[in-house]
Amino acid sequence: MTQAPTPFQLVALTAEETPGLSDYVRRWLRGNVSWVPAGPPLRASALAEPRTASDARPPAGPPTGRLAAGPDSRVGPAWQDAAFAQELRERHARLAASPRTLAAIEMLAEGGAACVVAGQQPGLLGGPLYTAYKIAGAIALARRLEERGGRPVVPVYWCGADDSDFDEARGIWLLHPARGPLRVELPRGLAAAGQQIGALAAYDVEPVERGALAQLESGAHGRYLSQALQAAQAARDLGERAAAFYLTVFGGDGLVVVDARSPRLLALGRPLFARHARAAAEHAAAVDARGAQMVSAGIEAPLAPKATRSGLFRVQDGLREKLEPQRALAALEAGDTVAPAVLLRPLWQDALLAPLAAVLGPSELAYHAQIAPMYEALGVRGASPVLRPHVTLLPPGVTLPPAAAERALLLSGGDGARELLAQGAMPARWRDAADKARAGLAAVLGEYAATLGEQARTRTVAKALERVRRELAQAERAVAAAALEQAAQREGFWRWAGEWLCLRGVVQERAFAAAMGWGLWDGAFTQLLSDLASPYADAVERGAATGFAVQVART
């Protein structure tokens, strides 16, 4: 990554200050829940002390492959499968992957490297910002684990192109410094029910993405986005466009992308799928019981019983059809293409790739906690669950307040943040004048009410006096708004600070597109993600919150 000076300053946050964390995650970080997701928590001891071959449970399903000597001797069987390795080589070469990425594929194929995985479905313009943060987190952990164990560790982006939630993936926001939020959307009728979103044709996606970026920066997207868009020319669909995007911006880190639609990966998973289908009722009962345990602990269970009945789909012409266990077994015996649903996908990933750690969001942590019993039932060793980086980019010129309550208010965005920023934008002389006016009015009205005596407490007079107080408060808000408007003329983002921090109740890293980071700051945004690596890995080792506020320097 480039070592150019960055206009960003990182500030670590506590769990209480970090937007988007659930109660379960805060309790998980404090270590006061009696159960955890599948796999041991990744702590300093786990990073520093290598696991031995005897500690590795063989993955379920296809042949395990050889176990390499040295620290944490697990080797994902899929990596050493010749057909899967060739599939990776061909796709990465076509998408213009970097030499470092191509070398990482060879290390994995030879059994000389371990991996850390971060997964997310593809979306427009790289998907939401937190997709980039997830991948940056996987890169950071891979580097730290490599330093600790002395064995190469490869960061892997699991591209969930098999997902069929079109409504979630079809739209994203950008923020223009002068014009405010811009919505980017694919046409609603573009996908059929059950269609894998990764299969949306590139020729439908590309004009929407280019048109949106043209609005953001008048066609000047910066070096990183220009390269990403150029690499995406070889992409056939949305899944491959997402892969090309991240292979470009993280190419120097040796990122490898695994597409969940991989024919060979699905073929390697068939024994695992069959084992699940034969014991689906028992698995559902165990997952439901864990869900009930979560509910009794005051935590919402992510998977309802409807989602636990079966973990498999039939896939035909890019369309998914949910299968009950007996139909799933019949489909497997008939040679149909069968893919895992939400219940089984993490086990398929862990069994075949054997990642040391999985970088997860808050909802994913709770979801992994609920399906944890299936790991024991199927004999799959789970990756260590790690909370992803949570990053809030502050508008240019805005600094994080020192008080925790004000930090939480600012980072939550919306009207509360806007009012706080407006107060901060007021010149000192305006604040002094407002304080004097408020104190003077209180004294005058108090003296007046004392003179009136009982009459001041009559309904008519009391309402009139209260109206005077409200008028002054309204005048103060108008003055603060004027101060914020003046600041907006100096700092373009200030005008949209509330929306930038939290748009329509959705936190920044979920609302806005990852591409916007490179569109606005180009290589400096890549440098920020690089700067994030060490403090993030340090927080993971301590078992602390992985939240950060980023103060953006004035430009």
Coordinates of C-alpha atoms in Angstrom, one line a residue:
M1 CA 0.0 0.0 0.0
T2 CA 1.1 3.6 -0.6
Q3 CA 2.9 5.4 2.2
A4 CA 1.8 8.8 1.2
P5 CA 0.6 11.2 4.0
T6 CA -3.0 10.6 4.9
P7 CA -5.6 13.2 5.9
F8 CA -7.1 10.9 8.5
Q9 CA -6.6 10.4 12.2
L10 CA -7.9 7.3 13.9
V11 CA -9.5 7.4 17.3
A12 CA -10.3 4.1 19.1
L13 CA -13.9 3.8 20.6
T14 CA -15.3 1.9 23.4
A15 CA -18.1 -0.7 22.8
E16 CA -20.6 1.8 24.2
E17 CA -19.5 4.5 21.7
T18 CA -19.4 2.3 18.6
P19 CA -22.5 2.6 16.4
G20 CA -24.2 -0.5 15.2
L21 CA -23.1 -2.9 18.0
S22 CA -25.8 -5.1 19.4
D23 CA -26.3 -5.9 23.1
Y24 CA -25.2 -9.5 22.4
V25 CA -21.9 -8.3 20.9
R26 CA -21.2 -5.9 23.8
R27 CA -21.8 -8.8 26.2
W28 CA -19.6 -11.1 24.1
L29 CA -16.8 -8.6 24.2
R30 CA -17.1 -8.4 28.0
G31 CA -17.0 -12.2 28.1
N32 CA -20.1 -12.6 30.2
V33 CA -22.1 -14.9 27.9
S34 CA -22.0 -18.6 28.7
W35 CA -21.7 -19.6 25.0
V36 CA -19.8 -18.3 22.0
P37 CA -19.9 -18.8 18.3
A38 CA -18.3 -21.8 16.8
G39 CA -14.6 -21.7 17.2
P40 CA -12.6 -20.3 20.1
P41 CA -12.3 -16.5 20.5
L42 CA -9.2 -15.2 18.9
R43 CA -7.2 -13.8 21.8
A44 CA -3.5 -13.0 22.2
S45 CA -2.8 -16.6 23.4
A46 CA -4.4 -18.0 20.3
L47 CA -2.4 -15.8 18.1
A48 CA 0.9 -16.5 19.9
E49 CA 0.6 -20.2 20.5
P50 CA 0.5 -22.4 17.4
R51 CA -2.0 -25.2 17.3
T52 CA -0.7 -28.7 16.6
A53 CA -1.8 -31.3 14.1
S54 CA -3.4 -33.4 16.8
D55 CA -5.6 -30.3 17.7
A56 CA -7.1 -30.1 14.2
R57 CA -10.4 -31.9 13.7
P58 CA -10.6 -33.2 10.1
P59 CA -13.1 -31.3 8.0
A60 CA -16.3 -33.2 7.2
G61 CA -17.0 -34.3 3.6
P62 CA -14.3 -34.4 1.0
P63 CA -10.7 -35.8 1.6
T64 CA -8.9 -33.6 4.1
G65 CA -5.6 -33.3 2.2
R66 CA -2.3 -33.4 3.8
L67 CA -1.5 -31.5 7.0
A68 CA 1.4 -29.2 6.6
A69 CA 4.0 -29.1 9.3
G70 CA 4.5 -26.0 11.4
P71 CA 2.2 -23.5 13.2
D72 CA -1.5 -24.3 12.9
S73 CA -1.2 -27.2 10.6
R74 CA -4.7 -27.2 9.2
V75 CA -4.9 -27.1 5.4
G76 CA -8.3 -26.5 3.8
P77 CA -8.9 -29.5 1.4
A78 CA -10.4 -27.2 -1.2
W79 CA -7.2 -25.3 -1.7
Q80 CA -5.3 -28.4 -2.6
D81 CA -8.0 -29.7 -5.0
A82 CA -6.5 -29.4 -8.5
A83 CA -9.8 -28.5 -10.2
F84 CA -10.6 -25.7 -7.6
A85 CA -7.0 -24.3 -7.8
Q86 CA -7.3 -24.1 -11.6
E87 CA -10.7 -22.5 -11.3
L88 CA -9.2 -19.8 -9.1
R89 CA -6.2 -19.3 -11.4
E90 CA -8.3 -18.8 -14.4
R91 CA -10.8 -16.4 -12.8
H92 CA -8.2 -14.3 -11.1
A93 CA -6.1 -14.0 -14.2
R94 CA -9.2 -12.9 -16.2
L95 CA -10.0 -10.3 -13.6
A96 CA -6.5 -8.9 -13.7
A97 CA -5.4 -10.0 -10.2
S98 CA -2.1 -8.8 -9.0
P99 CA 1.1 -11.0 -9.1
R100 CA 0.9 -11.1 -5.3
T101 CA -2.6 -12.5 -5.4
L102 CA -1.6 -15.1 -8.0
A103 CA 1.3 -16.1 -5.9
A104 CA -1.0 -16.5 -2.8
I105 CA -3.2 -18.9 -4.8
E106 CA -0.2 -21.1 -5.5
M107 CA 0.9 -21.0 -1.8
L108 CA -2.6 -22.2 -0.8
A109 CA -2.6 -24.9 -3.5
E110 CA 0.7 -26.2 -2.2
G111 CA -0.4 -26.3 1.4
G112 CA 2.1 -23.7 2.4
A113 CA -0.3 -21.1 3.7
A114 CA -3.3 -20.7 6.0
C115 CA -6.1 -18.2 5.5
V116 CA -8.4 -15.7 7.2
V117 CA -11.8 -15.1 5.6
A118 CA -14.3 -12.2 5.4
G119 CA -17.5 -12.7 3.6
Q120 CA -20.2 -10.4 2.2
Q121 CA -22.6 -10.5 -0.7
P122 CA -21.7 -8.4 -3.7
G123 CA -23.4 -5.0 -4.2
L124 CA -23.2 -1.9 -6.3
L125 CA -20.0 0.0 -6.2
G126 CA -18.3 -2.5 -3.9
G127 CA -21.3 -2.8 -1.6
P128 CA -21.6 -0.9 1.6
L129 CA -18.5 0.7 3.2
Y130 CA -18.3 -2.1 5.9
T131 CA -17.5 -4.6 3.1
A132 CA -14.2 -2.8 2.6
Y133 CA -13.7 -2.6 6.4
K134 CA -14.3 -6.4 6.7
I135 CA -11.8 -7.2 4.0
A136 CA -9.3 -4.7 5.5
G137 CA -9.8 -6.6 8.8
A138 CA -9.1 -9.9 7.2
I139 CA -5.9 -8.5 5.8
A140 CA -4.8 -7.1 9.1
L141 CA -5.4 -10.4 11.0
A142 CA -3.7 -12.3 8.2
R143 CA -0.6 -10.1 8.7
R144 CA -0.7 -10.4 12.5
L145 CA -1.1 -14.2 12.4
E146 CA 1.7 -14.5 9.9
E147 CA 3.9 -12.5 12.2
R148 CA 3.0 -14.6 15.2
G149 CA 3.2 -18.0 13.6
G150 CA 5.9 -17.6 11.0
R151 CA 3.7 -19.2 8.3
P152 CA 2.1 -17.3 5.4
V153 CA -1.5 -16.4 6.0
V154 CA -3.6 -15.3 3.0
P155 CA -6.6 -12.9 3.3
V156 CA -9.7 -14.2 1.5
Y157 CA -12.9 -12.4 0.5
W158 CA -15.7 -14.9 0.3
C159 CA -18.0 -13.2 -2.3
G160 CA -21.6 -14.4 -1.4
A161 CA -22.7 -14.1 -5.0
D162 CA -25.1 -17.0 -4.4
D163 CA -27.4 -14.8 -2.2
S164 CA -30.8 -14.1 -3.6
D165 CA -31.8 -11.0 -1.5
F166 CA -32.1 -8.6 -4.4
D167 CA -33.8 -5.9 -2.4
E168 CA -30.8 -5.6 -0.1
A169 CA -28.3 -5.6 -2.9
R170 CA -30.0 -3.5 -5.5
G171 CA -29.3 -0.1 -4.0
I172 CA -26.7 2.0 -2.2
W173 CA -26.1 5.7 -1.4
L174 CA -23.3 8.1 -2.3
L175 CA -22.8 11.5 -0.8
H176 CA -21.9 14.5 -2.8
P177 CA -20.2 17.2 -0.7
A178 CA -22.3 19.9 -2.2
R179 CA -25.6 18.2 -3.3
G180 CA -26.0 15.7 -0.5
P181 CA -27.0 12.0 -0.6
L182 CA -27.5 10.4 -4.0
R183 CA -29.3 7.1 -4.3
V184 CA -28.0 4.5 -6.8
E185 CA -30.4 1.6 -7.7
L186 CA -30.7 -1.2 -10.2
P187 CA -34.2 -1.5 -11.8
R188 CA -36.6 -3.3 -9.5
G189 CA -37.7 -5.9 -12.1
L190 CA -34.1 -6.9 -13.0
A191 CA -34.0 -10.1 -10.9
A192 CA -36.5 -12.9 -10.8
A193 CA -37.6 -14.4 -7.5
G194 CA -34.9 -16.6 -6.1
Q195 CA -32.3 -15.4 -8.6
Q196 CA -28.7 -15.3 -7.4
I197 CA -27.7 -11.7 -7.2
G198 CA -24.2 -12.3 -8.3
A199 CA -25.6 -13.5 -11.7
L200 CA -27.0 -10.1 -12.6
A201 CA -25.5 -9.3 -16.0
A202 CA -22.6 -6.9 -16.0
Y203 CA -24.1 -5.0 -18.9
D204 CA -27.1 -4.1 -16.7
V205 CA -24.9 -3.1 -13.7
E206 CA -22.0 -1.2 -15.4
P207 CA -24.0 1.8 -16.7
V208 CA -25.7 2.3 -13.3
E209 CA -22.3 2.3 -11.5
R210 CA -20.6 4.6 -14.0
G211 CA -23.5 7.0 -14.0
A212 CA -23.5 7.2 -10.2
L213 CA -19.8 7.9 -10.0
A214 CA -20.0 10.5 -12.7
Q215 CA -22.4 12.4 -10.4
L216 CA -20.1 12.0 -7.4
E217 CA -17.0 13.4 -9.0
S218 CA -17.9 14.8 -12.4
G219 CA -16.3 11.7 -14.0
A220 CA -13.0 12.0 -12.2
H221 CA -13.0 8.9 -10.0
G222 CA -9.4 8.8 -9.0
R223 CA -6.7 6.3 -9.7
Y224 CA -8.0 3.4 -7.6
L225 CA -11.6 3.6 -8.9
S226 CA -10.4 4.1 -12.5
Q227 CA -8.3 0.9 -12.2
A228 CA -11.2 -1.0 -10.5
L229 CA -13.6 0.0 -13.2
Q230 CA -11.1 -1.0 -15.9
A231 CA -10.5 -4.4 -14.3
A232 CA -14.3 -4.9 -14.1
Q233 CA -14.5 -4.7 -17.9
A234 CA -13.7 -8.5 -18.0
A235 CA -16.4 -9.3 -15.4
R236 CA -19.5 -11.1 -16.7
D237 CA -21.8 -10.3 -13.8
L238 CA -22.2 -8.5 -10.5
G239 CA -20.4 -11.1 -8.5
E240 CA -17.3 -10.8 -10.8
R241 CA -17.5 -7.0 -10.8
A242 CA -17.3 -7.1 -6.9
A243 CA -14.4 -9.5 -7.2
A244 CA -12.6 -7.3 -9.7
F245 CA -13.2 -4.2 -7.6
Y246 CA -11.6 -5.6 -4.4
L247 CA -8.8 -7.5 -6.3
T248 CA -7.8 -4.1 -7.6
V249 CA -8.0 -1.9 -4.5
F250 CA -6.5 -4.7 -2.3
G251 CA -4.3 -6.4 -4.9
G252 CA -1.1 -5.3 -3.2
D253 CA -2.1 -7.3 -0.1
G254 CA -2.5 -10.6 -1.9
L255 CA -6.2 -10.8 -1.5
V256 CA -7.9 -14.0 -2.9
V257 CA -11.6 -14.0 -3.8
V258 CA -13.7 -17.1 -3.5
D259 CA -17.1 -17.0 -5.3
A260 CA -19.7 -19.0 -3.4
R261 CA -21.1 -20.1 -6.8
S262 CA -17.9 -22.0 -7.5
P263 CA -19.0 -25.3 -9.3
R264 CA -16.0 -27.2 -7.8
L265 CA -16.6 -25.9 -4.3
L266 CA -20.2 -27.0 -4.5
A267 CA -19.0 -30.4 -5.8
L268 CA -16.5 -30.8 -2.9
G269 CA -19.3 -29.9 -0.4
R270 CA -21.7 -32.6 -1.6
P271 CA -20.7 -35.2 1.1
L272 CA -21.2 -32.6 3.8
F273 CA -24.6 -31.6 2.3
A274 CA -25.7 -35.2 2.3
R275 CA -24.6 -35.7 6.0
H276 CA -26.7 -32.7 7.0
A277 CA -29.7 -33.8 5.0
R278 CA -29.8 -37.2 6.7
A279 CA -29.7 -35.6 10.1
A280 CA -31.6 -32.3 9.3
A281 CA -34.2 -32.8 12.0
E282 CA -31.6 -33.3 14.7
H283 CA -29.7 -30.3 13.5
A284 CA -32.8 -28.1 13.4
A285 CA -33.7 -29.2 17.0
A286 CA -30.2 -28.3 18.2
V287 CA -30.2 -24.9 16.5
D288 CA -33.8 -24.1 17.7
A289 CA -32.7 -25.0 21.3
R290 CA -29.8 -22.7 21.0
G291 CA -32.1 -20.0 19.7
A292 CA -34.4 -20.5 22.7
Q293 CA -31.4 -20.2 25.0
M294 CA -30.5 -16.9 23.4
V295 CA -34.1 -15.6 23.8
S296 CA -34.1 -16.6 27.4
A297 CA -30.9 -14.6 27.9
G298 CA -32.6 -11.5 26.4
I299 CA -30.9 -11.8 22.9
E300 CA -32.9 -12.1 19.7
A301 CA -32.2 -15.3 17.9
P302 CA -31.3 -14.6 14.2
L303 CA -32.7 -17.8 12.8
A304 CA -36.4 -18.5 13.1
P305 CA -37.6 -22.2 12.9
K306 CA -38.6 -21.7 9.3
A307 CA -34.9 -21.1 8.4
T308 CA -33.6 -24.1 10.4
R309 CA -35.8 -26.8 8.7
S310 CA -33.4 -27.3 5.8
G311 CA -30.0 -26.0 4.9
L312 CA -30.0 -26.7 1.2
F313 CA -31.1 -25.3 -2.2
R314 CA -31.3 -26.7 -5.7
V315 CA -29.8 -24.3 -8.2
Q316 CA -30.8 -24.3 -11.8
D317 CA -30.1 -21.5 -14.3
G318 CA -29.1 -19.2 -11.5
L319 CA -32.4 -19.7 -9.6
R320 CA -32.5 -21.1 -6.0
E321 CA -35.2 -23.5 -4.8
K322 CA -35.3 -24.4 -1.1
L323 CA -35.4 -28.1 -0.5
E324 CA -36.7 -30.2 2.3
P325 CA -34.2 -32.8 3.5
Q326 CA -35.6 -35.8 1.6
R327 CA -35.8 -33.8 -1.6
A328 CA -32.3 -32.6 -1.0
L329 CA -31.1 -36.1 -0.7
A330 CA -32.9 -37.1 -3.9
A331 CA -31.4 -34.0 -5.7
L332 CA -27.9 -35.0 -4.6
E333 CA -28.4 -38.6 -5.7
A334 CA -29.7 -37.3 -9.1
G335 CA -26.6 -35.2 -9.6
D336 CA -28.4 -31.9 -9.4
T337 CA -26.5 -28.7 -8.4
V338 CA -27.2 -28.3 -4.6
A339 CA -26.0 -25.4 -2.6
P340 CA -26.1 -24.5 1.1
A341 CA -28.6 -22.1 2.6
V342 CA -27.9 -19.8 5.6
L343 CA -28.0 -22.7 8.1
L344 CA -25.1 -24.6 6.5
R345 CA -23.0 -22.0 4.6
P346 CA -20.5 -21.2 7.3
L347 CA -19.8 -24.9 8.0
W348 CA -19.3 -25.5 4.2
Q349 CA -16.8 -22.6 4.2
D350 CA -14.9 -23.7 7.3
A351 CA -14.8 -27.4 6.3
L352 CA -13.3 -26.7 2.9
L353 CA -11.2 -23.6 3.4
A354 CA -10.2 -24.2 7.1
P355 CA -9.7 -20.5 7.9
L356 CA -7.9 -19.6 11.1
A357 CA -10.4 -16.8 11.7
A358 CA -13.6 -15.4 10.2
V359 CA -14.2 -11.6 10.3
L360 CA -17.8 -11.2 11.2
G361 CA -20.3 -8.4 11.7
P362 CA -22.5 -8.1 14.9
S363 CA -25.5 -9.9 13.4
E364 CA -23.2 -12.6 12.0
L365 CA -21.7 -13.2 15.4
A366 CA -25.1 -13.9 16.9
Y367 CA -26.0 -16.1 13.9
H368 CA -22.8 -18.1 14.3
A369 CA -23.6 -18.5 18.0
Q370 CA -27.0 -20.0 17.1
I371 CA -25.6 -22.5 14.6
A372 CA -22.6 -23.5 16.8
P373 CA -24.2 -26.9 17.7
M374 CA -24.0 -28.0 14.1
Y375 CA -20.2 -27.8 14.1
E376 CA -20.0 -30.5 16.8
A377 CA -22.7 -32.6 15.1
L378 CA -21.0 -32.5 11.7
G379 CA -17.4 -32.7 13.0
V380 CA -16.3 -29.4 11.5
R381 CA -13.8 -27.2 13.2
G382 CA -15.0 -23.6 13.2
A383 CA -12.9 -20.6 12.5
S384 CA -12.2 -18.3 15.4
P385 CA -14.9 -15.6 15.3
V386 CA -13.6 -12.0 15.2
L387 CA -15.6 -8.8 15.3
R388 CA -15.0 -6.8 12.1
P389 CA -13.7 -3.2 12.2
H390 CA -16.4 -0.6 12.8
V391 CA -15.4 2.7 11.3
T392 CA -17.2 6.1 11.3
L393 CA -15.7 8.7 9.0
L394 CA -16.3 12.2 10.5
P395 CA -17.0 15.0 8.1
P396 CA -14.0 17.2 7.3
G397 CA -13.1 19.6 10.1
V398 CA -15.2 17.8 12.7
T399 CA -13.3 16.5 15.7
L400 CA -14.6 13.9 18.2
P401 CA -15.8 15.4 21.5
P402 CA -13.9 14.3 24.6
A403 CA -17.1 13.4 26.6
A404 CA -18.4 9.9 26.0
A405 CA -22.0 11.0 26.0
E406 CA -21.3 13.6 23.3
R407 CA -19.3 11.1 21.3
A408 CA -22.2 8.7 21.3
L409 CA -24.6 11.4 20.3
L410 CA -22.4 12.6 17.4
L411 CA -21.6 9.1 16.1
S412 CA -25.3 8.1 16.1
G413 CA -25.9 10.8 13.5
G414 CA -29.2 12.4 12.6
D415 CA -30.7 15.5 14.3
G416 CA -28.8 15.0 17.5
A417 CA -25.5 15.1 15.8
R418 CA -26.5 18.0 13.6
E419 CA -27.5 20.1 16.7
L420 CA -24.3 19.2 18.4
L421 CA -22.2 20.2 15.4
A422 CA -24.2 23.4 15.0
Q423 CA -23.4 24.3 18.6
G424 CA -19.7 23.6 17.9
A425 CA -19.8 25.7 14.8
M426 CA -21.0 28.8 16.5
P427 CA -18.3 31.5 17.0
A428 CA -17.4 32.1 20.6
R429 CA -18.9 35.6 20.6
W430 CA -22.3 34.2 19.4
R431 CA -22.2 31.6 22.2
D432 CA -21.4 34.3 24.8
A433 CA -24.1 36.5 23.5
A434 CA -26.6 33.6 23.7
D435 CA -25.6 32.7 27.2
K436 CA -26.0 36.3 28.3
A437 CA -29.4 36.6 26.6
R438 CA -30.6 33.4 28.2
A439 CA -29.4 34.5 31.7
G440 CA -30.7 38.0 31.3
L441 CA -34.1 36.8 30.1
A442 CA -34.3 34.4 33.0
A443 CA -33.5 37.2 35.4
V444 CA -36.0 39.6 33.9
L445 CA -38.8 37.1 33.6
G446 CA -38.1 35.9 37.2
E447 CA -38.3 39.4 38.5
Y448 CA -41.5 40.1 36.5
A449 CA -43.1 36.9 37.8
A450 CA -42.2 37.7 41.3
T451 CA -43.8 41.2 40.9
L452 CA -47.0 39.7 39.5
G453 CA -47.2 37.1 42.3
E454 CA -50.2 34.8 42.1
Q455 CA -51.1 36.4 38.8
A456 CA -47.9 35.0 37.2
R457 CA -49.3 31.5 37.8
T458 CA -52.5 31.9 36.0
R459 CA -52.8 29.9 32.8
T460 CA -52.8 32.9 30.4
V461 CA -49.8 34.7 31.9
A462 CA -47.8 31.4 32.4
K463 CA -48.3 30.5 28.8
A464 CA -47.2 33.9 27.7
L465 CA -44.0 33.7 29.7
E466 CA -43.3 30.2 28.4
R467 CA -43.8 31.5 24.9
V468 CA -41.1 34.1 25.4
R469 CA -38.7 31.4 26.6
R470 CA -39.5 29.3 23.5
E471 CA -39.0 32.2 21.2
L472 CA -35.5 32.8 22.6
A473 CA -34.7 29.0 22.2
Q474 CA -35.9 29.1 18.6
A475 CA -33.8 32.2 18.0
E476 CA -30.8 30.3 19.4
R477 CA -31.5 27.3 17.1
A478 CA -31.7 29.7 14.1
V479 CA -28.4 31.3 15.0
A480 CA -26.8 27.8 15.4
A481 CA -28.2 26.8 12.0
A482 CA -26.7 29.9 10.5
A483 CA -23.4 29.0 12.0
L484 CA -23.6 25.6 10.5
E485 CA -24.4 27.0 7.1
Q486 CA -21.4 29.3 7.3
A487 CA -19.3 26.3 8.2
A488 CA -20.8 24.4 5.3
Q489 CA -19.4 27.1 3.0
R490 CA -15.9 26.3 4.4
E491 CA -16.3 22.5 4.8
G492 CA -18.7 21.0 2.2
F493 CA -19.6 17.9 4.3
W494 CA -20.8 20.0 7.2
R495 CA -24.1 20.8 5.6
W496 CA -24.8 17.0 5.3
A497 CA -23.1 16.0 8.5
G498 CA -26.2 14.4 10.0
E499 CA -26.9 12.4 6.9
W500 CA -23.2 11.5 6.4
L501 CA -23.0 10.0 9.9
C502 CA -26.4 8.2 9.8
L503 CA -28.7 8.3 6.8
R504 CA -32.4 7.7 7.5
G505 CA -31.5 5.7 10.7
V506 CA -28.9 3.6 8.9
V507 CA -25.3 4.0 10.1
Q508 CA -22.8 5.4 7.7
E509 CA -20.9 2.2 7.0
R510 CA -24.1 0.4 6.0
A511 CA -25.7 3.2 4.1
F512 CA -22.9 4.4 1.8
A513 CA -21.0 2.7 -1.0
A514 CA -17.4 1.5 -0.4
A515 CA -16.4 3.1 -3.7
M516 CA -17.1 6.5 -2.2
G517 CA -14.1 6.2 0.0
W518 CA -11.8 5.9 -3.1
G519 CA -13.9 8.3 -5.1
L520 CA -13.4 11.1 -2.6
W521 CA -9.9 10.4 -1.2
D522 CA -8.3 8.0 -3.7
G523 CA -5.1 6.5 -2.4
A524 CA -5.5 8.2 1.0
F525 CA -8.5 6.0 1.7
T526 CA -6.3 2.9 1.0
Q527 CA -3.7 4.4 3.3
L528 CA -6.4 4.8 6.0
L529 CA -7.3 1.1 5.7
S530 CA -3.6 0.2 6.0
D531 CA -3.3 2.5 9.1
L532 CA -6.3 0.7 10.6
A533 CA -4.5 -2.7 10.5
S534 CA -2.3 -2.4 13.6
P535 CA -4.8 -0.9 16.0
Y536 CA -7.5 -3.2 14.8
A537 CA -5.4 -6.3 15.3
D538 CA -4.3 -5.0 18.8
A539 CA -8.0 -4.6 19.8
V540 CA -8.7 -8.1 18.6
E541 CA -5.8 -9.5 20.7
R542 CA -7.1 -7.7 23.8
G543 CA -10.6 -8.9 23.2
A544 CA -11.7 -5.2 23.0
A545 CA -14.1 -3.3 20.9
T546 CA -13.0 -2.8 17.3
G547 CA -14.7 0.6 16.8
F548 CA -12.9 3.6 15.4
A549 CA -13.8 7.2 14.6
V550 CA -11.8 8.7 11.8
Q551 CA -11.2 12.5 11.9
V552 CA -10.8 13.9 8.4
A553 CA -8.4 16.8 8.0
R554 CA -9.6 20.0 6.5
T555 CA -8.8 20.2 2.8

